[in-house]
Coordinates of C-alpha atoms in Angstrom, one line a residue:
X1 CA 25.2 134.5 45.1
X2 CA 22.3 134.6 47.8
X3 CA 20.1 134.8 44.8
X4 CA 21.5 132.2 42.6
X5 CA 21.1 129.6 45.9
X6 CA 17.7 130.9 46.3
X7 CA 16.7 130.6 42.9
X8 CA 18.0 126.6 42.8
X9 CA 16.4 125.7 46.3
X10 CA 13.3 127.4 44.7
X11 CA 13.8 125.2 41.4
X12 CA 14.1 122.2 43.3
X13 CA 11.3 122.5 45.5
X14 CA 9.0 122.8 42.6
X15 CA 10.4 119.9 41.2
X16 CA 9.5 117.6 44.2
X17 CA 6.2 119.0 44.0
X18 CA 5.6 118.3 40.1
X19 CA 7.4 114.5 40.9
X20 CA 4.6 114.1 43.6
X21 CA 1.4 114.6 41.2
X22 CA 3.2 111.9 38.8
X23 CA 0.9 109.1 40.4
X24 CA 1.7 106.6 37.5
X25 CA 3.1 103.3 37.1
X26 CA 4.0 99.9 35.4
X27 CA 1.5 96.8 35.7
X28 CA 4.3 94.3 37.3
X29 CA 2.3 92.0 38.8
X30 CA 2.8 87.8 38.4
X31 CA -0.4 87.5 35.7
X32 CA -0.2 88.3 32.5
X33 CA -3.2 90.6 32.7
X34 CA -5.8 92.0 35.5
X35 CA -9.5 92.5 34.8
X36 CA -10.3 94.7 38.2
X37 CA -9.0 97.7 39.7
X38 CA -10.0 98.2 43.1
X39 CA -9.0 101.6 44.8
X40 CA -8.4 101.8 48.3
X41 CA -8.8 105.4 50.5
X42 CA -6.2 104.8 53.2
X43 CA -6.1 108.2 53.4
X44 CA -6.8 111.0 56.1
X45 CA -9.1 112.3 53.3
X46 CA -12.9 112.3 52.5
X47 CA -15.3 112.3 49.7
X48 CA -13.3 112.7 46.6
X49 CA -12.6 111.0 43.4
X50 CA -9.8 109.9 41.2
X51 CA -9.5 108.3 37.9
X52 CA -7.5 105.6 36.9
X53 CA -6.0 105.7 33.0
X54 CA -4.2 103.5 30.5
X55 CA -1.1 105.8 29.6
X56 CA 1.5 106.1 26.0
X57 CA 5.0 105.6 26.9
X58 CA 4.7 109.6 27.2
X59 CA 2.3 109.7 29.5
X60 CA -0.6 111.2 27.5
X61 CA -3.8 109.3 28.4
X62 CA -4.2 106.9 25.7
X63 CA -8.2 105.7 27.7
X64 CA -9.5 106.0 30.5
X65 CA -10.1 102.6 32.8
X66 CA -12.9 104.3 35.8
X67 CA -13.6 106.5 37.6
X68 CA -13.2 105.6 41.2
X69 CA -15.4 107.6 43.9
X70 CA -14.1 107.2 48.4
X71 CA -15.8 108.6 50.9
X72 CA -13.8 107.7 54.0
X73 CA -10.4 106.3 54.9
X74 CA -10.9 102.6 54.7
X75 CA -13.7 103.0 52.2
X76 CA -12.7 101.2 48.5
X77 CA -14.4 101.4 45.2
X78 CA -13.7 98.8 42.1
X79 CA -14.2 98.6 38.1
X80 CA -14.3 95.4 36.6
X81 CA -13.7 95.1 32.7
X82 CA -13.3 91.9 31.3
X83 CA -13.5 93.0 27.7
X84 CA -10.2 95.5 27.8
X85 CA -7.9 93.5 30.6
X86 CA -4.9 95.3 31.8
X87 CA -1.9 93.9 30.3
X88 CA 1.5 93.1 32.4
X89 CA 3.8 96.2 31.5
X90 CA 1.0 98.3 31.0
X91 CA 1.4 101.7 32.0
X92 CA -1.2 103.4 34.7
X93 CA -2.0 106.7 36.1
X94 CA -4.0 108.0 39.1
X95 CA -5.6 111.4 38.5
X96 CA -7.7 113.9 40.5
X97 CA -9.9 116.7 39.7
X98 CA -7.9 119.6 39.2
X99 CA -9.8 121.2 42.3
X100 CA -7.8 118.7 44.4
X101 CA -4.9 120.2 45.9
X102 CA -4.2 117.8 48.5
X103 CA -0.7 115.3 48.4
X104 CA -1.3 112.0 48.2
X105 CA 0.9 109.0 47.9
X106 CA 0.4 104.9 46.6
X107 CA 1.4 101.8 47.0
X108 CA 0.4 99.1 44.3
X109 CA -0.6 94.9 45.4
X110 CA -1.9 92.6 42.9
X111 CA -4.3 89.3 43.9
X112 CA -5.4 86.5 41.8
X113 CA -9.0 85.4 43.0
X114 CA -10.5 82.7 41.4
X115 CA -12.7 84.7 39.0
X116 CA -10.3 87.9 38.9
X117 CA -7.0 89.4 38.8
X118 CA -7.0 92.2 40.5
X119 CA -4.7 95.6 40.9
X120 CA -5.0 97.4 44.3
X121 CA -4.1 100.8 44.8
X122 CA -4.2 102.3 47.8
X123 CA -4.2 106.0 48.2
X124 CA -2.2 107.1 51.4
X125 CA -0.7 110.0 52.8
X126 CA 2.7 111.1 51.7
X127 CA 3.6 111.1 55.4
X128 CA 2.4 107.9 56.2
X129 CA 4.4 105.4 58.6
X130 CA 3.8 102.6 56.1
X131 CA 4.0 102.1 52.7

């Protein structure tokens, strides 16, 4: 019994921990498609990088969109790409190097500026007080 409660805490915990690295989402914004992705360290972290990728409905990486480099909390880093916009209902993902261990958590806000449409991500802690 003691084992078979172990085993399922065990099986659980590793199950919240794979849901955490699943940094990916659904464009949902109000245009019809973005031609910037800006990336925003709000983050306790330093001088790392992350990439952010077009996914298939099964989350295989269909192309990659940039490769975004933050040195410091508050620091941000953009791609613009106005020949392969971002489509409403597209699906994204946020990787890391597989040398980064750390947990990190996102939030997703989309502006229309009068020469782009833009996706912000920014990176925070999963701890954060704010989302």
């Amino acid at each position: 019994m003691k084992k078979s409660i172990l085993f399922i805490f065990l099986l659980m915990a590793a199950t919240v921990s794979f849901a955490q690295r699943d940094l990916s989402f659904v464009v949902e914004g109000p245009e019809m498609a973005y031609n910037q992705i800006k990336v925003v360290n709000e983050t306790s972290l330093s001088n790392f990088n992350c990439r952010i990728v077009l996914l298939n409905n099964d989350k295989s990486v269909k192309e990659v969109y940039g490769v975004f480099e933050l040195a410091a909390k508050g620091e941000s880093d953009t791609s613009t790409n106005n020949a392969n916009r971002v489509k409403k209902g597209s699906l994204l993902g946020i990787q890391f190097q597989k040398s980064f261990t750390a947990d990190v958590s996102f939030f997703v806000e989309y502006k229309d500026y009068p020469f782009f449409d833009v996706i912000i991500i920014h990176l925070i802690d999963p701890d954060s007080e704010y989302e």
